[in-house]
XYZ file of N, CA and C in Angstrom:
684
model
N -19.545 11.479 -2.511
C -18.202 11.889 -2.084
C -18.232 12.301 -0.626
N -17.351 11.981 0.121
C -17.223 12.197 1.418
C -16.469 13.442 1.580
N -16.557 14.072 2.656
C -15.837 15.335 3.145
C -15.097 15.273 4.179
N -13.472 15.693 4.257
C -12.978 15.280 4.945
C -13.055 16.424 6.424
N -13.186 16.576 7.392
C -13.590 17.329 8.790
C -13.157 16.975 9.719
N -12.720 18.210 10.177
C -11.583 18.278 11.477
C -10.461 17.970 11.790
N -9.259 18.755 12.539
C -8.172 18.263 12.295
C -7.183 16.363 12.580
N -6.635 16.473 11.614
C -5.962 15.150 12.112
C -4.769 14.907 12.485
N -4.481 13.715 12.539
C -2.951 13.761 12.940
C -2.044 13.582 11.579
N -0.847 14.337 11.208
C 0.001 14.333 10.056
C 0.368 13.318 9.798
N 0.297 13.154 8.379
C 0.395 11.730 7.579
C -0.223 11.055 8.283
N -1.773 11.162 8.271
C -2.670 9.827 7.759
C -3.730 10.218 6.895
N -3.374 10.970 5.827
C -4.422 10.924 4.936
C -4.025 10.280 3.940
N -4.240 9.342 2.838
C -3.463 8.430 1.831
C -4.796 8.250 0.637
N -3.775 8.445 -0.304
C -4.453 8.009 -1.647
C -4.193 7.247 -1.881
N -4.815 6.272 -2.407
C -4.847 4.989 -2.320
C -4.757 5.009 -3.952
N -3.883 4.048 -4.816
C -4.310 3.915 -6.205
C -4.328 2.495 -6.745
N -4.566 2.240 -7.985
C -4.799 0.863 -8.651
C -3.966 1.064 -9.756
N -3.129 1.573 -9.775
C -2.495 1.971 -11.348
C -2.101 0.702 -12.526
N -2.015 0.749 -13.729
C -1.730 -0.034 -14.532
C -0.034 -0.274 -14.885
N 0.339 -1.544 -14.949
C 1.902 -1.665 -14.726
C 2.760 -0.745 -15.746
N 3.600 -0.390 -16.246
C 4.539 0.497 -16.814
C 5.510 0.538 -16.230
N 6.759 0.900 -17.055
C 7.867 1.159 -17.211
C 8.510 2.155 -16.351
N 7.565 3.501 -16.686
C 7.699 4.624 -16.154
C 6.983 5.043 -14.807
N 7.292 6.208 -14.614
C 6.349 6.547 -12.985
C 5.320 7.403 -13.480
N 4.648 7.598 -14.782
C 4.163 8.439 -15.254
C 2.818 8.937 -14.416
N 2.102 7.279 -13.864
C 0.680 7.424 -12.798
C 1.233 8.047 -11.779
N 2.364 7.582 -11.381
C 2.666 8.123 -10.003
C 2.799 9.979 -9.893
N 3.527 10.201 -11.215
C 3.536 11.426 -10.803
C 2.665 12.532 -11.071
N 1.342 11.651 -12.159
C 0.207 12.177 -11.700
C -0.667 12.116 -10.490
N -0.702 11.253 -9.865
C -0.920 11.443 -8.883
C -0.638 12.173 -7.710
N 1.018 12.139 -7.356
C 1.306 12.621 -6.161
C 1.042 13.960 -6.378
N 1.192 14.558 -7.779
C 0.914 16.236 -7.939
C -0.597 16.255 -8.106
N -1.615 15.739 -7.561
C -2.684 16.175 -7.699
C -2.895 17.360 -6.428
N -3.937 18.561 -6.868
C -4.171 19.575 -5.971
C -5.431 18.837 -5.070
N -5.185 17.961 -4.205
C -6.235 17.257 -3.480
C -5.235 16.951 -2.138
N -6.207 17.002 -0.543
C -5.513 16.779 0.531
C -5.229 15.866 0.622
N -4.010 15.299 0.862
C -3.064 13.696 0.852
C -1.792 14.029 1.552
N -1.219 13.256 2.315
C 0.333 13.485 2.694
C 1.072 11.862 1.818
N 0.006 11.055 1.762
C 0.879 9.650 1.643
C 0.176 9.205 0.769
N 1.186 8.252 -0.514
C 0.519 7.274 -1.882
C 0.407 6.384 -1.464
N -0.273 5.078 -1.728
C 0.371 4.064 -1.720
C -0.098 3.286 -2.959
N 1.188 2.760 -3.417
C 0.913 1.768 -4.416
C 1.234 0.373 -4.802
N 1.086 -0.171 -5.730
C 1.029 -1.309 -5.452
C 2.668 -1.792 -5.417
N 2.754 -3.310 -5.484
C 4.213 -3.972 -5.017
C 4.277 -4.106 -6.903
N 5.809 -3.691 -6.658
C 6.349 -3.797 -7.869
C 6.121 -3.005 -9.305
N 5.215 -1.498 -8.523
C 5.031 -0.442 -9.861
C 6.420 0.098 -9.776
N 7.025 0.003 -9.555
C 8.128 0.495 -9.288
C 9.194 -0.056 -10.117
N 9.570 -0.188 -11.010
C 10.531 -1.546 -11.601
C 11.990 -1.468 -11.724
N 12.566 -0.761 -10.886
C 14.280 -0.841 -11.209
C 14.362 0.183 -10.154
N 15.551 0.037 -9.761
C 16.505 1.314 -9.237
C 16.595 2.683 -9.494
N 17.092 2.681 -10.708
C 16.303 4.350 -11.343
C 15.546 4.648 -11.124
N 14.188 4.313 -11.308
C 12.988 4.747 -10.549
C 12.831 4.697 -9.541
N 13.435 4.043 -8.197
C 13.324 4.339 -6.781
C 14.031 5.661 -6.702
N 15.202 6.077 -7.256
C 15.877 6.965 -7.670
C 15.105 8.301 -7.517
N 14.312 7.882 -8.710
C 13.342 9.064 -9.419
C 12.019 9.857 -9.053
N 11.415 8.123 -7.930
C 10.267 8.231 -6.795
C 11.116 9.138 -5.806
N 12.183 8.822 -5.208
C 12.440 9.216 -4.154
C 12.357 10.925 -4.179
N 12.397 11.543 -5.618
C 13.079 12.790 -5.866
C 10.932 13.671 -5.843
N 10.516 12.720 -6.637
C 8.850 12.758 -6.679
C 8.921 13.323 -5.055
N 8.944 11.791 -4.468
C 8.627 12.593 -2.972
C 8.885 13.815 -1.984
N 10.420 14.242 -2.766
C 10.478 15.342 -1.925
C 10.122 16.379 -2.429
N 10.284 16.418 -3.727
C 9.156 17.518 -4.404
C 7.785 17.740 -3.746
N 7.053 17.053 -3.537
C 5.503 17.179 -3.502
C 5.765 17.254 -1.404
N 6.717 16.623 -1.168
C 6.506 16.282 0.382
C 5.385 14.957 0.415
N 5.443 14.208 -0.093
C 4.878 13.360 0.121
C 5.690 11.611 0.573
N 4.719 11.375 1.311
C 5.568 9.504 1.518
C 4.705 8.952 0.830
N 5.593 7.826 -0.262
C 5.376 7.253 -1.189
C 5.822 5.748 -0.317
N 4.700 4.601 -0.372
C 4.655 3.317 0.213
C 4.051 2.603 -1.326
N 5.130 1.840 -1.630
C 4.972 0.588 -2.628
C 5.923 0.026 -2.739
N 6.698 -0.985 -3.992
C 7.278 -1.948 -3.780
C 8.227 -1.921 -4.801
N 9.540 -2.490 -5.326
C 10.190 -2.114 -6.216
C 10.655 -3.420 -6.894
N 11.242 -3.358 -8.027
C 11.908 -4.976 -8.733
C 13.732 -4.047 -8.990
N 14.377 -5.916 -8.060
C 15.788 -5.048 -8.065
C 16.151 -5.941 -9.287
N 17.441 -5.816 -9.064
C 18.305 -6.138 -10.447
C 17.941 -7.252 -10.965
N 17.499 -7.922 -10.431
C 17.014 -9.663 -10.249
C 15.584 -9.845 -10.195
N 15.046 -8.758 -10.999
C 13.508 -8.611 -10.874
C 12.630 -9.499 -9.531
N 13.390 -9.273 -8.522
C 12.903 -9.586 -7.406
C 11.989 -8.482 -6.569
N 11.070 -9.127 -6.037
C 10.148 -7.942 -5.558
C 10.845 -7.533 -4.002
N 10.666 -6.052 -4.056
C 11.378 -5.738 -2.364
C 10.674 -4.777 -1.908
N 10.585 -4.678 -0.426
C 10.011 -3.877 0.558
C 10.617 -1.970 -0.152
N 9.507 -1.476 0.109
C 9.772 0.220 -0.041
C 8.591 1.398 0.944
N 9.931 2.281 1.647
C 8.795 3.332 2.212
C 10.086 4.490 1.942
N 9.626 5.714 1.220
C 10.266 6.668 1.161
C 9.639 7.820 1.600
N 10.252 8.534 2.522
C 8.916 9.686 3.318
C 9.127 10.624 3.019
N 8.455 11.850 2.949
C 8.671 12.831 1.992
C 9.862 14.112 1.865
N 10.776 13.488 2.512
C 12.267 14.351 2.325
C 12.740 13.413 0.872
N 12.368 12.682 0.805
C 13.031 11.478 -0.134
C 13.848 10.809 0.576
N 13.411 10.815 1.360
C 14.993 9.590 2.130
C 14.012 8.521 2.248
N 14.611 7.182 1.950
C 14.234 5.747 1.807
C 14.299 5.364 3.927
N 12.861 4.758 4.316
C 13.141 5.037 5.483
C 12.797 3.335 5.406
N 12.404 2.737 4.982
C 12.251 0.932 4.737
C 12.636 0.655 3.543
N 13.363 -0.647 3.330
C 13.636 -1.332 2.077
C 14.061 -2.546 2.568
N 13.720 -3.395 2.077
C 14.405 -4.832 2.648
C 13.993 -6.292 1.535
N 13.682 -7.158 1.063
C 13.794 -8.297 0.411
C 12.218 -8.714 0.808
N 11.561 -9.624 0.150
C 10.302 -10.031 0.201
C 10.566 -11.123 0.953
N 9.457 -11.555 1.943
C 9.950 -12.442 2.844
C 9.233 -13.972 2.046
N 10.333 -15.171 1.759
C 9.667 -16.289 1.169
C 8.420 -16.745 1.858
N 7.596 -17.752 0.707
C 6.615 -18.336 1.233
C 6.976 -19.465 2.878
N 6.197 -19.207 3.914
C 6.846 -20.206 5.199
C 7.834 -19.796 5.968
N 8.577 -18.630 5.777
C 8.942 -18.494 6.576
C 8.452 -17.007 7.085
N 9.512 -16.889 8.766
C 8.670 -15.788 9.338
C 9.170 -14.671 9.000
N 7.910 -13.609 8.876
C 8.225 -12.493 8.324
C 9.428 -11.821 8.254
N 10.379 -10.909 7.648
C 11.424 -10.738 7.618
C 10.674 -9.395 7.795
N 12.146 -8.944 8.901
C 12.453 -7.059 9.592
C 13.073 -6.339 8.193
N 13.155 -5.127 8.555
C 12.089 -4.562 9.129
C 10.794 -4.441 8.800
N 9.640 -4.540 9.320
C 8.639 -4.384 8.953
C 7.980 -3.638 9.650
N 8.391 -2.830 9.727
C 7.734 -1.434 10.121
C 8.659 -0.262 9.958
N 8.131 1.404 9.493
C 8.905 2.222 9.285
C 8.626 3.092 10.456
N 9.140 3.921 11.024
C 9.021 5.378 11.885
C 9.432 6.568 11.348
N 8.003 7.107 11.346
C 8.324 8.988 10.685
C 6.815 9.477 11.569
N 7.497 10.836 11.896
C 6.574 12.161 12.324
C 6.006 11.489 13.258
N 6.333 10.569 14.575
C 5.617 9.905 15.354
C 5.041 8.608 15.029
N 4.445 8.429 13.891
C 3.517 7.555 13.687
C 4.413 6.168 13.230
N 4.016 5.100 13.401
C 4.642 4.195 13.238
C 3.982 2.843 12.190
N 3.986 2.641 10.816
C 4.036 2.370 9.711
C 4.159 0.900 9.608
N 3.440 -0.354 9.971
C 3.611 -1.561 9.825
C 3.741 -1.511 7.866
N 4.187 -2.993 7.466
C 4.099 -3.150 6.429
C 4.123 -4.674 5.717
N 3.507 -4.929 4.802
C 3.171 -6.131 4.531
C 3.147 -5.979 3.005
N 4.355 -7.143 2.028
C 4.166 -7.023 0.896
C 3.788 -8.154 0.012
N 2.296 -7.638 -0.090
C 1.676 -9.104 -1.353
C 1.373 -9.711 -0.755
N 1.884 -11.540 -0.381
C 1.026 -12.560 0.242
C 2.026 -12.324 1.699
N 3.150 -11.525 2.022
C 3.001 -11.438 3.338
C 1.993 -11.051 4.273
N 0.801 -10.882 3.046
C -0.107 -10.562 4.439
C -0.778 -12.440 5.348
N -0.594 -14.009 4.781
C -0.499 -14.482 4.744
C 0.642 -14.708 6.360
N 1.461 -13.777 6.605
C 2.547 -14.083 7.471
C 2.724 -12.843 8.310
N 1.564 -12.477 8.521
C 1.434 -10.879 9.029
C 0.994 -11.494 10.448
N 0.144 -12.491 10.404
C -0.541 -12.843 12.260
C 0.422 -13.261 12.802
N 1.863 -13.447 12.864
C 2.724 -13.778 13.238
C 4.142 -12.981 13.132
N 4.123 -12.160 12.707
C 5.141 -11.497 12.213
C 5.593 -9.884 12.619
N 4.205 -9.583 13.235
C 4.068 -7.510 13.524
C 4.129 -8.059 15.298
N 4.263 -8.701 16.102
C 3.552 -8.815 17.177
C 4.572 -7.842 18.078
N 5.848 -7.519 18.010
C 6.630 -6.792 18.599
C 6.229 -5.619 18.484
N 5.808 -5.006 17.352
C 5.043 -3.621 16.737
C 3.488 -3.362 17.398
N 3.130 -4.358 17.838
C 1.742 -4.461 18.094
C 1.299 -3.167 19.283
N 1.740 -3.152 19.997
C 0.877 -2.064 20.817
C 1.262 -0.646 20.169
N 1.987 0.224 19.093
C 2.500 0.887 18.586
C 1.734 1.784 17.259
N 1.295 0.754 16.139
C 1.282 0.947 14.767
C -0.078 1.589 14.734
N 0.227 2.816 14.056
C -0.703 3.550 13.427
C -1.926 3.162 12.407
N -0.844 2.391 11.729
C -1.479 1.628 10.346
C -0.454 0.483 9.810
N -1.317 -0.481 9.024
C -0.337 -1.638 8.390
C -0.658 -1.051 6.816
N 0.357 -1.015 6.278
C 0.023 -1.083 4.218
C 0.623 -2.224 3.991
N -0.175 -2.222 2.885
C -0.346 -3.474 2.337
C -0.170 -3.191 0.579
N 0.903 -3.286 -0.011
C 0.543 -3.460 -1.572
C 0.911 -4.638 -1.725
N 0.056 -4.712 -3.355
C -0.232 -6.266 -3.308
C 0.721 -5.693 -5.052
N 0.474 -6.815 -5.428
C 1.359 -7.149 -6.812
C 0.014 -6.802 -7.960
N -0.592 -8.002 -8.327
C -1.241 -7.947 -9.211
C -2.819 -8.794 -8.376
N -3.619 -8.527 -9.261
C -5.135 -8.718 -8.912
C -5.007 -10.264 -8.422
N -6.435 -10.339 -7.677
C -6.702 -11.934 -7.133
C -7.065 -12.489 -8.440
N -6.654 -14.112 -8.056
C -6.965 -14.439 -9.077
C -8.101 -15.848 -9.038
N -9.219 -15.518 -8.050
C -10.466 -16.317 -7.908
C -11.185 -15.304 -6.660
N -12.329 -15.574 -7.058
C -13.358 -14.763 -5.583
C -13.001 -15.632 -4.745
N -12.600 -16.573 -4.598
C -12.183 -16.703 -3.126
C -10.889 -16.635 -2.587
N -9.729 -16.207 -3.711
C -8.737 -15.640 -3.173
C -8.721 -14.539 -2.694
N -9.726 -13.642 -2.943
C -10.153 -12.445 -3.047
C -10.933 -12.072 -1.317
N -11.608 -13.406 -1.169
C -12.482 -13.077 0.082
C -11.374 -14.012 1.075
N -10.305 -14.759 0.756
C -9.672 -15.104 1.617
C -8.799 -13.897 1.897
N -8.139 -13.317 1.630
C -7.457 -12.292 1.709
C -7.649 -11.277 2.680
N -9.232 -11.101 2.297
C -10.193 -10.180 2.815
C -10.592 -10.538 4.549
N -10.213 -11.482 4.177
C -10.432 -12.178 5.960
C -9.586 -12.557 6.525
N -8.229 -12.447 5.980
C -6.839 -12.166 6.810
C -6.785 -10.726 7.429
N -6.819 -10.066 6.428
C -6.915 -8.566 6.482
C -7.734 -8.222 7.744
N -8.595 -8.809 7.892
C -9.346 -8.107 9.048
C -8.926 -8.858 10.334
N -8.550 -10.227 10.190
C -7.743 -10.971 11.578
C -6.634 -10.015 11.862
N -6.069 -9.727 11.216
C -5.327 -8.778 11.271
C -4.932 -7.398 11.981
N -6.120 -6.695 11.353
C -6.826 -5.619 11.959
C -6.905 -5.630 13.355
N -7.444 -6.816 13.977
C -7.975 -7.225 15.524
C -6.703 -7.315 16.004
N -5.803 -7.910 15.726
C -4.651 -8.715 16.416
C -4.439 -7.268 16.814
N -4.211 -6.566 16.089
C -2.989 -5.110 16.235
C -3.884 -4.314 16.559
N -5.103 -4.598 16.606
C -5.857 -3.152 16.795
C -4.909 -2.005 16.206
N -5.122 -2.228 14.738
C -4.882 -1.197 13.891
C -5.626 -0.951 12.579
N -5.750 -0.153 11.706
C -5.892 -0.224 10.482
C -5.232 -0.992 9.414
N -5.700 -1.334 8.460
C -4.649 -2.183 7.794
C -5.286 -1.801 6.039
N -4.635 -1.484 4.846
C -5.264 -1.013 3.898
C -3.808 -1.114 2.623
N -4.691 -1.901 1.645
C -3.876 -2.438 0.532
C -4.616 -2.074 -1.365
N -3.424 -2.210 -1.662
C -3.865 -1.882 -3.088
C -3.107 -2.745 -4.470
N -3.584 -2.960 -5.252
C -2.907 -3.911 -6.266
C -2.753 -3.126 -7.854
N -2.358 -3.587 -8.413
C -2.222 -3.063 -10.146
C -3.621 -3.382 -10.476
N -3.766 -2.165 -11.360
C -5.173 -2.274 -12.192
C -4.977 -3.684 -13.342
N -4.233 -4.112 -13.732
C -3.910 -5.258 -14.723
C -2.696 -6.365 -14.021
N -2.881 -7.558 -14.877
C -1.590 -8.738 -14.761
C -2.584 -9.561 -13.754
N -2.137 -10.713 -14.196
C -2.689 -11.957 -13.321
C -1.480 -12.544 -13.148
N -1.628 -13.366 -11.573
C -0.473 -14.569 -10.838
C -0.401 -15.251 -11.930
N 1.303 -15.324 -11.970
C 1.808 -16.325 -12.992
C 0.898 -16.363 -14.452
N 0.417 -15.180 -14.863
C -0.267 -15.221 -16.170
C -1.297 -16.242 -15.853
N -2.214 -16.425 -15.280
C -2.966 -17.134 -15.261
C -4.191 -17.020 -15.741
N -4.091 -15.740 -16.337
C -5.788 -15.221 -17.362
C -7.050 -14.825 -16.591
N -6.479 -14.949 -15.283
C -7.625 -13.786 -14.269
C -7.104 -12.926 -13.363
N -7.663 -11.878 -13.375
C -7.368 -11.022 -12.639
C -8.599 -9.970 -11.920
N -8.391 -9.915 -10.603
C -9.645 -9.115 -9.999
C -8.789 -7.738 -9.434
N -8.490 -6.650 -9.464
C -8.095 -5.989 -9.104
C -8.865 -5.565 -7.558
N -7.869 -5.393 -6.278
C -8.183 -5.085 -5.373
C -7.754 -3.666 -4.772
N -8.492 -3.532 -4.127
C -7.995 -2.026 -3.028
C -8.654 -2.620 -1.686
N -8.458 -1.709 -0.466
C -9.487 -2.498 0.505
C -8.977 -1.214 1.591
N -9.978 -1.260 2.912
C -9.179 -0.297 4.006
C -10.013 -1.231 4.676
N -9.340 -1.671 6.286
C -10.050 -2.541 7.547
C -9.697 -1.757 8.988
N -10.650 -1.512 9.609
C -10.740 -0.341 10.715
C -10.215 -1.375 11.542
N -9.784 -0.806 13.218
C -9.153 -1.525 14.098
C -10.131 -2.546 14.707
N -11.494 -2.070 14.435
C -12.256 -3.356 14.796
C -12.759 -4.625 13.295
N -11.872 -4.961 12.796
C -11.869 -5.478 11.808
C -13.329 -5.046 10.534
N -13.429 -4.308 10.386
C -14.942 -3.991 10.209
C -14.422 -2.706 8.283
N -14.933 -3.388 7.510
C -14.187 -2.461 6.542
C -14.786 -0.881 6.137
N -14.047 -0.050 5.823
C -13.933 0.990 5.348
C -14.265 1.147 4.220
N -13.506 0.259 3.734
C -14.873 -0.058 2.005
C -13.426 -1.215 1.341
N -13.886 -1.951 0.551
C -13.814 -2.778 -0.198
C -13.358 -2.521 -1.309
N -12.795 -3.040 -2.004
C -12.595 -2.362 -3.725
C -12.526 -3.374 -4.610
N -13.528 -3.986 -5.772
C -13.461 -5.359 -6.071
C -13.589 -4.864 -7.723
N -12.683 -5.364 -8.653
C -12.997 -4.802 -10.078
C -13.728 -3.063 -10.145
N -13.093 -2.669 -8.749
C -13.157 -1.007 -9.570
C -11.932 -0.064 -9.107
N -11.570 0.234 -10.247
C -10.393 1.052 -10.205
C -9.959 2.709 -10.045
N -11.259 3.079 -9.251
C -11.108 4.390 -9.125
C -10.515 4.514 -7.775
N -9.188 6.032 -7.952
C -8.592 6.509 -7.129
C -9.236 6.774 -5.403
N -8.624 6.782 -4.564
C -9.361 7.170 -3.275
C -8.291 7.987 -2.611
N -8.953 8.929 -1.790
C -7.878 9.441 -0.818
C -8.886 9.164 0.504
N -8.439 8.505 1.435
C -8.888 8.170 2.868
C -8.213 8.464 3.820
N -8.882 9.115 5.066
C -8.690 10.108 6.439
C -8.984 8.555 7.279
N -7.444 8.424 7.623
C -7.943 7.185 8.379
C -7.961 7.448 10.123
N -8.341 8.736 10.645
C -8.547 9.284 11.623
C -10.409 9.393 11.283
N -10.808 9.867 10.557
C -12.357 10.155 10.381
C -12.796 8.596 9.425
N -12.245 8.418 8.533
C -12.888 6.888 8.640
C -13.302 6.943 6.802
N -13.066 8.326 6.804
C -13.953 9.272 5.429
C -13.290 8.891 4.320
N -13.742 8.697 3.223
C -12.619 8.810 1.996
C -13.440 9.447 0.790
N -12.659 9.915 -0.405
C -13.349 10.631 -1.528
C -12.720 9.819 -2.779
N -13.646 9.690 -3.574
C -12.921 9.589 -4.791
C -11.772 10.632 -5.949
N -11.310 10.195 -6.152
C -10.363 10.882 -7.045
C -10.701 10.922 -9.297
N -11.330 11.956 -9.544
C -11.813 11.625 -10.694
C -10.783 11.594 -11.546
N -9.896 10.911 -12.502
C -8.632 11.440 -13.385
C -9.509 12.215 -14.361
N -9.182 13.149 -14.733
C -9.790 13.556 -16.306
C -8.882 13.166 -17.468
């Protein structure tokens, strides 16, 4: 376990999770109430599943003071952009950008200074082209993903966007997926997490393991999170 040391700058410490899909926010709101240092969740695209529950996240967040970054399904079980910062006010939301074309705005949020790129699922696929206005700016890119890769080399392709990435923006860039569900039911699933430093160089990896993290992306440090 790592120790986190010395002061940082507000909101960038993030727990990172893998949660399993549901109905409810039940992971989430174990999580965000954990007694562990964190300002920000992030979870994956589409734990979120309706309106009510953006509703219900949003209310999570201002309880705890926390910014909650993941993804939501609207009426049309369509997947959409989400950043709610910890007043509960929704500070990004916008539509998933189709396969081919260029990234769709906003894609980036602003709170407490820091400035919040964002990338959902295979937009990271449309990310080297898409943040470049944001580029001298962004603190960090998040990244939730939907559901697990579904081949090691979707897995290591990904993994090597992620870090082109990283370079372009000289930023951090760090994503997380559902602990379960495979693309289009396809009967595999690798569950990912990942963090990539500004010199593309990773922070750690997360390949079929689903334990919690909270990472100081000022010190580089992260700890595990044990559930009991």
């Amino acid at each position: 376990m790592c120790v986190f040391g010395g002061e940082t700058q507000q909101f960038m410490k993030i727990l990172i999770s893998q949660p399993y899909h549901e109905e409810n926010l039940q992971q989430l709101e174990t999580d965000i109430a954990l007694d562990a240092d964190f300002d920000t969740v992030l979870y994956p695209e589409g734990y979120i599943t309706n309106k009510v529950n953006v509703d219900k996240a949003c209310a999570l967040a201002n309880k705890y003071h926390k910014m909650i970054i993941s993804g939501y399904r609207d009426e049309n079980r369509k997947d959409r952009a989400l950043i709610i910062n910890p007043h509960g006010e929704i500070i990004l939301e916008r539509a998933k950008t189709p396969m081919n074309d260029r990234l769709f705005t906003p894609s980036a949020a602003d709170f407490d200074g820091n400035k919040i790129g964002y990338l959902l699922c295979v937009e990271l696929l449309q990310g080297l082209l898409g943040l470049e206005k944001y580029a001298a700016s962004l603190a960090y890119i998040a990244h939730p993903i939907g559901v697990g890769m579904f081949s090691d080399e979707q897995f290591d392709e990904w993994i090597a966007e992620a870090k082109k990435i990283a370079l372009k923006y000289n930023t951090l860039i760090l994503g997380t997926s559902h602990a379960d569900g495979s693309y289009r039911n396809c009967g595999i699933s690798i569950p990912i997490a990942y963090c990539i430093d500004r010199a593309g160089e990773p922070i750690f990896i997360s390949k079929n393991d689903l334990r919690t993290r909270i990472i100081n992306l000022e010190t580089k440090e992260f700890e595990f999170i044990i559930n009991e």
